[in-house]
Coordinates of C-alpha atoms in Angstrom, one line a residue:
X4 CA 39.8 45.3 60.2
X5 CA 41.5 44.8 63.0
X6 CA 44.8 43.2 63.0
X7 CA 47.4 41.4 66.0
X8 CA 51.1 42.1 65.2
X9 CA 53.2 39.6 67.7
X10 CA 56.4 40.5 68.7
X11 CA 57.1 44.3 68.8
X12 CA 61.0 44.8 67.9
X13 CA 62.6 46.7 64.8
X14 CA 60.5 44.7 62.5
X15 CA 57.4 44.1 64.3
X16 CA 56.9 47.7 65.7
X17 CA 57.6 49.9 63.0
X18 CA 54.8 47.6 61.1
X19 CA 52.5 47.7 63.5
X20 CA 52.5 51.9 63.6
X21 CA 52.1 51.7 60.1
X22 CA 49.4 50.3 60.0
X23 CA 47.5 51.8 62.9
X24 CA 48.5 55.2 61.1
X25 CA 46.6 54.2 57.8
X26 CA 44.0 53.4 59.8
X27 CA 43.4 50.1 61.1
X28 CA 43.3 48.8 64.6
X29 CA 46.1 47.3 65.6
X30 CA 47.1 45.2 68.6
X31 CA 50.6 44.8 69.2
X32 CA 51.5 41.6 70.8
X33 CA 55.2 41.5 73.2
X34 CA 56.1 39.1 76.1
X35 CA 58.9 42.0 77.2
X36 CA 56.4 43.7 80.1
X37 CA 58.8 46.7 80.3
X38 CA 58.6 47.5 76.6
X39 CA 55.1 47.0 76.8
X40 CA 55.1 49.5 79.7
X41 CA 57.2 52.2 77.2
X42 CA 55.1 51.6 74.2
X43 CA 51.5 52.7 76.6
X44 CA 53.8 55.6 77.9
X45 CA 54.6 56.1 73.9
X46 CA 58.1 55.8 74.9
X47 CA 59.9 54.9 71.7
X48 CA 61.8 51.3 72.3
X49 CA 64.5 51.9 69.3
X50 CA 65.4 54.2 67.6
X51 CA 63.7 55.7 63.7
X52 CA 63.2 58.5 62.7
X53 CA 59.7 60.2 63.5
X54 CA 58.5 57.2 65.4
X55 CA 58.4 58.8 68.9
X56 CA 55.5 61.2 66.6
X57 CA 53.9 58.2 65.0
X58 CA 53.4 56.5 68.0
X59 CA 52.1 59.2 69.8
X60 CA 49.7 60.2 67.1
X61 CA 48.3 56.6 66.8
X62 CA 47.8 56.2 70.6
X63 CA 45.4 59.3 70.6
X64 CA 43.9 58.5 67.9
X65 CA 42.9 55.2 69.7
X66 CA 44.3 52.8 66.7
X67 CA 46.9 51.0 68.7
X68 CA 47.1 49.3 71.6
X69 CA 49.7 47.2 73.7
X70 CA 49.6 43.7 75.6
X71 CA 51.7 41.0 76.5
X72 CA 49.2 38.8 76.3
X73 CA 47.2 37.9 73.0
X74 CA 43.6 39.3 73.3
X75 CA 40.6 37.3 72.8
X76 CA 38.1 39.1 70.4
X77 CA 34.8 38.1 68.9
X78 CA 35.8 40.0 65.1
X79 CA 38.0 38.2 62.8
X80 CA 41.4 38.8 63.0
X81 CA 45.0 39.2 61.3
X82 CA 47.7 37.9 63.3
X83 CA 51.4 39.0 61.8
X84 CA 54.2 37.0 63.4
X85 CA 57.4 39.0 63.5
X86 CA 59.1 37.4 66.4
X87 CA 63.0 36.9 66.2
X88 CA 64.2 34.2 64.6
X89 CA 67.8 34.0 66.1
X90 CA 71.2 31.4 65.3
X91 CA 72.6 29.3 67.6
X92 CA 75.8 31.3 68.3
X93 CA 78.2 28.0 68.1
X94 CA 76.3 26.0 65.5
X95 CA 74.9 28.7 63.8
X96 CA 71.5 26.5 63.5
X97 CA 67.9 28.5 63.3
X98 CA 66.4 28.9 66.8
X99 CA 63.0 29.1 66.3
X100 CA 61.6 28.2 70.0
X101 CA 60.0 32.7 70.0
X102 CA 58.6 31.7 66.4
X103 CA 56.9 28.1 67.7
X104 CA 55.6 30.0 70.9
X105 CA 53.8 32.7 69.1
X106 CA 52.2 30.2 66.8
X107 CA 51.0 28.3 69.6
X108 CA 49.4 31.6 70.9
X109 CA 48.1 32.1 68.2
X110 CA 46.2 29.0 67.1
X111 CA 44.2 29.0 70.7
X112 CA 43.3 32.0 69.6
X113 CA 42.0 31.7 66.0
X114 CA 38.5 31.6 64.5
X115 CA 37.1 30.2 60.6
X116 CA 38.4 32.8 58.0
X117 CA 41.0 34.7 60.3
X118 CA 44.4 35.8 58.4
X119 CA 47.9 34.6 59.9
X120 CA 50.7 36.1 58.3
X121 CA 54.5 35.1 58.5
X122 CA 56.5 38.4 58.3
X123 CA 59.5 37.0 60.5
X124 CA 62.8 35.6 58.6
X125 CA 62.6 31.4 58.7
X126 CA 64.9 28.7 56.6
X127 CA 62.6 28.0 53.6
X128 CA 59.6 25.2 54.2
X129 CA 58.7 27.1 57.8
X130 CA 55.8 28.1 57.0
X131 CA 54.4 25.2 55.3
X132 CA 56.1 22.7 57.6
X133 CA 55.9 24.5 61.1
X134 CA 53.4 26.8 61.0
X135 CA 50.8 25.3 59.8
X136 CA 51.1 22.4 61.4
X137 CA 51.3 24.0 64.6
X138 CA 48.3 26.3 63.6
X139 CA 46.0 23.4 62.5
X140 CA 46.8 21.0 65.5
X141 CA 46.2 23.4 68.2
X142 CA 42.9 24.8 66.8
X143 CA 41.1 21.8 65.5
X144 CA 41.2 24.1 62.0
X145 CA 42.9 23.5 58.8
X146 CA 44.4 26.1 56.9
X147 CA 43.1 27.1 53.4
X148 CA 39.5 25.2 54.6
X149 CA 39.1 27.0 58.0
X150 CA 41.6 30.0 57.8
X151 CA 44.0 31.7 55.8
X152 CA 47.9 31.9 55.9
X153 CA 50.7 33.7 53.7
X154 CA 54.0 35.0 53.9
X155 CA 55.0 39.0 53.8
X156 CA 59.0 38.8 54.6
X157 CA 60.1 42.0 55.9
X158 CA 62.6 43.6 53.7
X159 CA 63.1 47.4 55.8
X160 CA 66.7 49.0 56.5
X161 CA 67.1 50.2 60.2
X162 CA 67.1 54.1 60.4
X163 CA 64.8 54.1 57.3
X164 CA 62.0 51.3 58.3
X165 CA 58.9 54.1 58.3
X166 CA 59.4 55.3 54.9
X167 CA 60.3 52.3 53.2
X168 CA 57.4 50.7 54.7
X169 CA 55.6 53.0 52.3
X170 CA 57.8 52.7 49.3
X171 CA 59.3 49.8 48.9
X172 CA 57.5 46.5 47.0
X173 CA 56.4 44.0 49.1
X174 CA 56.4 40.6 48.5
X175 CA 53.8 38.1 49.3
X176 CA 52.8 34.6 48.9
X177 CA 50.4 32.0 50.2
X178 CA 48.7 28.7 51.1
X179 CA 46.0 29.6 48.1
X180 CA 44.5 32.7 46.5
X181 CA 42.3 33.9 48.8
X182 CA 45.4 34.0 51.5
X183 CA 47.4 36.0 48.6
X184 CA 44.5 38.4 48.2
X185 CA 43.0 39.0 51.7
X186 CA 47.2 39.8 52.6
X187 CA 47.7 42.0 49.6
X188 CA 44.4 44.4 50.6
X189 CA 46.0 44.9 53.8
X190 CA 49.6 45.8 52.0
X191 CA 48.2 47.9 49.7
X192 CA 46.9 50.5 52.2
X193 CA 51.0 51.2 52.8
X194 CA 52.2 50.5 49.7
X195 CA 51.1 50.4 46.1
X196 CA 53.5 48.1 45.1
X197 CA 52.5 44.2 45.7
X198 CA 54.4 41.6 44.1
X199 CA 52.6 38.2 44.2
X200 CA 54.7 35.0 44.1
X201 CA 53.7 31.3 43.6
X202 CA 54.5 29.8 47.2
X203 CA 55.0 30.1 50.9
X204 CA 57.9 29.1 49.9
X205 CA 59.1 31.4 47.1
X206 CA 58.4 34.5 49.5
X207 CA 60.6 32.6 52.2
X208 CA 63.3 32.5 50.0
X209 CA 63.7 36.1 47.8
X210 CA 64.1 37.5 51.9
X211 CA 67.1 35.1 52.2
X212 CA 68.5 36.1 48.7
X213 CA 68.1 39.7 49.9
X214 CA 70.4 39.3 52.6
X215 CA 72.6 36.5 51.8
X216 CA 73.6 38.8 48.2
X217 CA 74.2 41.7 50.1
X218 CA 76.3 39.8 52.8
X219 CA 78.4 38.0 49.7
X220 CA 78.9 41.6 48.5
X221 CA 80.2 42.9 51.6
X222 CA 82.6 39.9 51.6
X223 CA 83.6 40.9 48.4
X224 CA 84.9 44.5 48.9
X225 CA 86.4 42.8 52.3
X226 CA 88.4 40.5 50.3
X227 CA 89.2 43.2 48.0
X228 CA 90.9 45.6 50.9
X229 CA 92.5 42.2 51.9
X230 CA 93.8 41.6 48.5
X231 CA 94.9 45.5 48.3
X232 CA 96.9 45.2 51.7
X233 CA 98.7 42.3 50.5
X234 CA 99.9 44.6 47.2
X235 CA 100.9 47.2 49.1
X236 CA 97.9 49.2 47.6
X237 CA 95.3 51.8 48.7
X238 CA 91.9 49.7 48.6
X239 CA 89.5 53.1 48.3
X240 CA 92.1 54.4 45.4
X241 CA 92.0 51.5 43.3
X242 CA 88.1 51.1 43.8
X243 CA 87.0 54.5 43.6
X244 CA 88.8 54.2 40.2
X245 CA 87.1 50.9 38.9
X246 CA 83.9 52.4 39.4
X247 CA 84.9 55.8 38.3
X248 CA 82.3 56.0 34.8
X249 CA 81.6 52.5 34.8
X250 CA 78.2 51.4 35.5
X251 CA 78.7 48.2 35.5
X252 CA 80.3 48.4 39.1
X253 CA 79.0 48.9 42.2
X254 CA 81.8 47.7 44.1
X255 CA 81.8 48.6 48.1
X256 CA 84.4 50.1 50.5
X257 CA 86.0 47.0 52.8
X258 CA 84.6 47.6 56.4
X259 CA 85.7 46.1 60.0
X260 CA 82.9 43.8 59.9
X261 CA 79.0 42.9 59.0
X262 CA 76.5 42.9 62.2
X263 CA 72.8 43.2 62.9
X264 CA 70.4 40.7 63.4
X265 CA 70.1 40.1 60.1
X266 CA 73.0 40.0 57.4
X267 CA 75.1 37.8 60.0
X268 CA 72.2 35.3 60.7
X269 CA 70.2 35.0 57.5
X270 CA 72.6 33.4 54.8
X271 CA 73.1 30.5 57.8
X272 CA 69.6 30.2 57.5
X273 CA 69.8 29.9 53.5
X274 CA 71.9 27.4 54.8
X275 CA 69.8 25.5 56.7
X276 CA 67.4 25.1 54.4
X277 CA 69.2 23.2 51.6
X278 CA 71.1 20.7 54.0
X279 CA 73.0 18.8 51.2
X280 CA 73.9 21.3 48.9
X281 CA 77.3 22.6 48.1
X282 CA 77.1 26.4 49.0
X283 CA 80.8 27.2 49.5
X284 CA 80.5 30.6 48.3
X285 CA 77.8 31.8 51.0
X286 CA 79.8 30.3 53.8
X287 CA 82.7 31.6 53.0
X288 CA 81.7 35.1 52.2
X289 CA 80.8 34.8 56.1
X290 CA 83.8 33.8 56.8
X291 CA 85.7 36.4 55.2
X292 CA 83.2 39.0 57.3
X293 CA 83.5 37.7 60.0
X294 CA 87.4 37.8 59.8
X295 CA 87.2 41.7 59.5
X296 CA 87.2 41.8 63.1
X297 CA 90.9 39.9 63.4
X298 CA 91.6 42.8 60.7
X299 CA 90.9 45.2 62.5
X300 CA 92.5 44.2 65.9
X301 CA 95.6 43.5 63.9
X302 CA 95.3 47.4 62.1
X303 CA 95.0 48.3 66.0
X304 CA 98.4 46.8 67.2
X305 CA 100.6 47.8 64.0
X306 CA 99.3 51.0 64.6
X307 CA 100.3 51.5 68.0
X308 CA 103.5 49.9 67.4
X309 CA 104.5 52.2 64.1
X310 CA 103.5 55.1 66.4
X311 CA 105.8 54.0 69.6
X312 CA 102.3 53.8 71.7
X313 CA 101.3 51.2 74.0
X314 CA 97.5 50.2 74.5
X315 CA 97.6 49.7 78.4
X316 CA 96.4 52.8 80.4
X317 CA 95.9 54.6 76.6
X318 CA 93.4 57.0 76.6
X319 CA 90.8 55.6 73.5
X320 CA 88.0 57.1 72.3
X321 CA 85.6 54.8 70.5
X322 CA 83.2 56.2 68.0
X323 CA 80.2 54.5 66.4
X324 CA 78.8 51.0 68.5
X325 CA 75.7 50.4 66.6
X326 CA 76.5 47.8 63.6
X327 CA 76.0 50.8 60.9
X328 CA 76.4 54.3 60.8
X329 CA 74.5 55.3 57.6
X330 CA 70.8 55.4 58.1
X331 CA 71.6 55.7 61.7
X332 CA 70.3 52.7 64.0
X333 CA 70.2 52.3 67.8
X334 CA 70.9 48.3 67.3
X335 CA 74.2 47.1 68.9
X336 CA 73.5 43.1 67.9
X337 CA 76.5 41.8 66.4
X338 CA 78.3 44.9 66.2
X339 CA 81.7 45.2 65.1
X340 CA 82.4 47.1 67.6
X341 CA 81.8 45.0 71.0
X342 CA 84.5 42.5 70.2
X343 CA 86.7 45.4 69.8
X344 CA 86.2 47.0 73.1
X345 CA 86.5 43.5 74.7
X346 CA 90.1 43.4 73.2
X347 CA 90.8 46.8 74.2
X348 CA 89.5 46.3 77.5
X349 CA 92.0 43.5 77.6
X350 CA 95.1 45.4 76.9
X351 CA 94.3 47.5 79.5
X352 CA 93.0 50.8 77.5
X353 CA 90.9 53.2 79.3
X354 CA 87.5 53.5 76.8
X355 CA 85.6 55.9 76.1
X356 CA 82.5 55.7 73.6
X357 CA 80.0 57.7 72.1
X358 CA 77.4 57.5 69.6
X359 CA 74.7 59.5 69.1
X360 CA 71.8 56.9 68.2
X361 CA 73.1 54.2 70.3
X362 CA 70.8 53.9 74.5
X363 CA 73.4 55.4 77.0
X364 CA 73.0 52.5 79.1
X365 CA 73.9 50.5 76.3
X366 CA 77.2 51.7 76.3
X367 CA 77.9 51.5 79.8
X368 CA 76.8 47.9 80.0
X369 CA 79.9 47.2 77.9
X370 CA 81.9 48.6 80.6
X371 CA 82.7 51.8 78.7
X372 CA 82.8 55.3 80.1
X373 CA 80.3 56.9 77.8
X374 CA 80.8 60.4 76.2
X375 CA 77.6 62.5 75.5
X376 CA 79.0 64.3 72.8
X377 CA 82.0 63.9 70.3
X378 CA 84.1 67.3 72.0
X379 CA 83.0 66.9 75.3
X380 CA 86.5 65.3 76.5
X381 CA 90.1 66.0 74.8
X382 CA 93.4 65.0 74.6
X383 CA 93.1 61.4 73.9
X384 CA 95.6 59.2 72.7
X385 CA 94.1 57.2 70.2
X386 CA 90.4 57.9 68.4
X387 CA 88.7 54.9 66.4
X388 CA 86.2 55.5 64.5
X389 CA 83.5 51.9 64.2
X390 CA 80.9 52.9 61.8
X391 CA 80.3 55.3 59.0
X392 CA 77.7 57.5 60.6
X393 CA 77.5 60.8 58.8
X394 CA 78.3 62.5 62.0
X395 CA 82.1 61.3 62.3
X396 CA 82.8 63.0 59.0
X397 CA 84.6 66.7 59.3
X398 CA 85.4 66.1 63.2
X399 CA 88.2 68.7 64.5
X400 CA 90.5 66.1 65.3
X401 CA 92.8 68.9 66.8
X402 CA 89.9 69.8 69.2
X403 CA 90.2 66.4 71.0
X404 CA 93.8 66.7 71.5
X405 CA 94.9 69.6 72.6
X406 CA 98.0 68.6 74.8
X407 CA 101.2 67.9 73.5
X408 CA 101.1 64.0 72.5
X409 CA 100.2 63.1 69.0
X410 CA 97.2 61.4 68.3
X411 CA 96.5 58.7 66.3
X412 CA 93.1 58.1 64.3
X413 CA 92.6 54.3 63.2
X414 CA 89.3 54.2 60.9
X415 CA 87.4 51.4 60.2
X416 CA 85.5 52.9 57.4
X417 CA 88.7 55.0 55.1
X418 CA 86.6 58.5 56.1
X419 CA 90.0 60.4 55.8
X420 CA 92.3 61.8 54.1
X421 CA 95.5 60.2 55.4
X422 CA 97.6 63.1 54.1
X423 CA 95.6 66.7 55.0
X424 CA 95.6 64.5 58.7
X425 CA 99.5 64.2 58.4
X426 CA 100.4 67.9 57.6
X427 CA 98.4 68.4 61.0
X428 CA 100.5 65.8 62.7
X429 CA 98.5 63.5 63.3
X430 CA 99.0 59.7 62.5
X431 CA 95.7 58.1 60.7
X432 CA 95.3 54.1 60.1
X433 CA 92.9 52.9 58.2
X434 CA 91.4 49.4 57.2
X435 CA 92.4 49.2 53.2
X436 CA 95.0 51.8 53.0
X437 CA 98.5 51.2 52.6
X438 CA 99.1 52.3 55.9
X439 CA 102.9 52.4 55.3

């Protein structure tokens, strides 16, 4: 069988290698000619773990190929969309001209009983409503007749996309049966765990439950370091007690922010597809995540101020710019981080950055002198630490300053022990703590 994935970022690549590694052949389908030009060279685009390996292996073994353009072929074929499906960044309403495009693509290039699966994130009714029609009026075909057309959401974590592509359940529902089967045989090479729901439309929406619960739960623990801070209380002591024995809580850390290009877009696209309905709760759990990065500036400030510093011509050293630390991603959208080099840069601070996932140019592009490892330069005035990548943990904070100022530590993610760092003399910050 041979199958077309279209659009070849975190969600559509690691897919597509998947699949060519289990043994189909796979096309994979990118208007970006320079990451077409990597992918031949089987230079890895972002970063996961073992995929330089995979996509080396399934180059020679002649089950993947690259294009911008969509291939015409004689065979029947599965086409999986897995474009982005970005917000607007002011109305936060979908934008889903990539998604239209690659539909149109695709239905000049469809034949009687070809598969078309929807693994990109869409409001609920896109399928159905969008797809379809665009598939069936540029083909002259209609679908459950002529061809066949389900959803698969994509439910991976960055940093661990290849295994869980093998592990985890995956959802899948369709236009009919056949659609739900023909889909499933294809899943079920990479996975032996297929959950079949009623709809296009029920598949839609358990993706956009996924990420809108988890985004609610972040705002949660946010609001919970908020609430601690107004109290005068230390945020990871009173919730490392609650869930101390108790099974019945999972509650999080509070963080300097959600980003990605999923948690911070998907619940507006919930949203979106229930136009009239009172969600309150969802938009203000965004809200209250999105207001972490105020928090965080703010912890900035009254930390310079309680330490007699000034942020102008301050020597910082930024650590962490992808939006998560733990699995390790090289994905900057959204990051907590960028809005907090903008204000830095601002004040007048001189930046430095590292992290250890994250493209090199990358960095630089946010006008940041990067570091190409944590001890390479010393004797800053200020660290901040951006994301709870295992790697900041158990850093010689003494090694980076080794001249006679003090340094202070703010931290984003509570890593710290605010006292064993005071005996050393040096002055930590961190979002949640008492920070007296």
């Amino acid at each position: 069988m041979k199958i077309v994935v279209v659009g070849l970022g975190y969600v559509g690549i690691t897919l597509a290698l998947t699949l060519a590694d289990v043994g189909f052949s796979v096309v994979g389908s990118d208007k970006d000619k320079r990451k077409i030009e990597k992918l031949r060279k089987a230079e890895a685009p972002i970063y996961e773990p073992y995929i330089k390996q995979l996509l080396e292996s399934t180059i020679s073994s002649g089950n993947i190929e690259f294009f911008e353009e969509i291939p015409t072929f004689d065979e029947n074929i599965t086409y999986i969309i897995s474009v982005g499906t970005p917000i607007h960044n002011e109305t936060q309403s979908p934008m889903l001209d990539n998604y239209k495009n690659a539909a149109t693509e695709i239905a000049k290039k469809i034949k009687k009983d070809d598969l078309i699966i929807q693994r990109s994130t869409v409001p609920v009714g896109t399928a159905r409503n969008t797809l379809k029609k665009i598939l069936e009026e540029n083909s002259n075909l209609k679908a459950s007749v002529d061809f066949q057309l389900s959803c698969a959401p994509e439910r991976t974590l960055q940093g661990n996309a290849l295994k869980e592509l093998r592990e985890l359940s995956q959802i899948i529902g369709g236009i009919d049966e056949r659609s739900v089967k023909k889909t499933s045989s294809i899943f079920n090479k990479i996975t032996h765990t297929i959950v079949k729901v009623s709809s296009l439309e029920a598949a839609e929406l358990i993706k956009l439950f996924d990420n809108t619960y988890r985004d609610i739960t972040i705002s949660i623990a946010n609001l919970y370091g908020k609430i601690c801070q107004k109290l005068n209380l230390d945020a990871k002591e009173v919730i490392e007690a609650a869930n101390y024995g108790y099974s019945r809580n999972k509650i999080l850390f509070p963080g300097p922010g959600v980003g990605g290009g999923c948690l911070v877009k998907d619940p507006y696209l919930l949203l979106s597809s229930l136009q009239q309905t009172n969600l309150d709760l969802i938009k203000k759990s965004r809200e209250i995540n999105d207001s972490m990065i105020t928090d965080t500036i703010n912890l900035i400030k009254s930390s310079f101020e309680k330490t007699s510093k000034i942020i102008k011509n301050s020597k910082i050293f930024v650590l962490g710019f992808a939006f998560k630390g733990t699995p390790a991603t090289d994905d900057i959208r959204f990051s907590p981080t960028l809005p907090i080099v903008d204000f830095l840069k601002k004040e007048g601070a001189i930046i430095y950055g590292y992290d250890g996932v994250v493209k090199p140019e990358d960095i630089k592009g946010l006008g940041v002198e990067r570091i190409s490892q944590i001890y390479e330069k010393k004797n800053y005035d200020c660290i901040i630490l951006m994301n709870n990548n295992q790697e900041f943990r158990g850093i010689d904070f003494k090694k980076l300053n080794e001249g006679s100022k003090p340094l202070l530590i703010i931290d984003g993610w509570y890593m710290y022990d605010s006292k064993i760092l005071d005996r050393l003399g040096i002055k930590y910050f961190a979002l949640g703590a008492k920070n007296e």
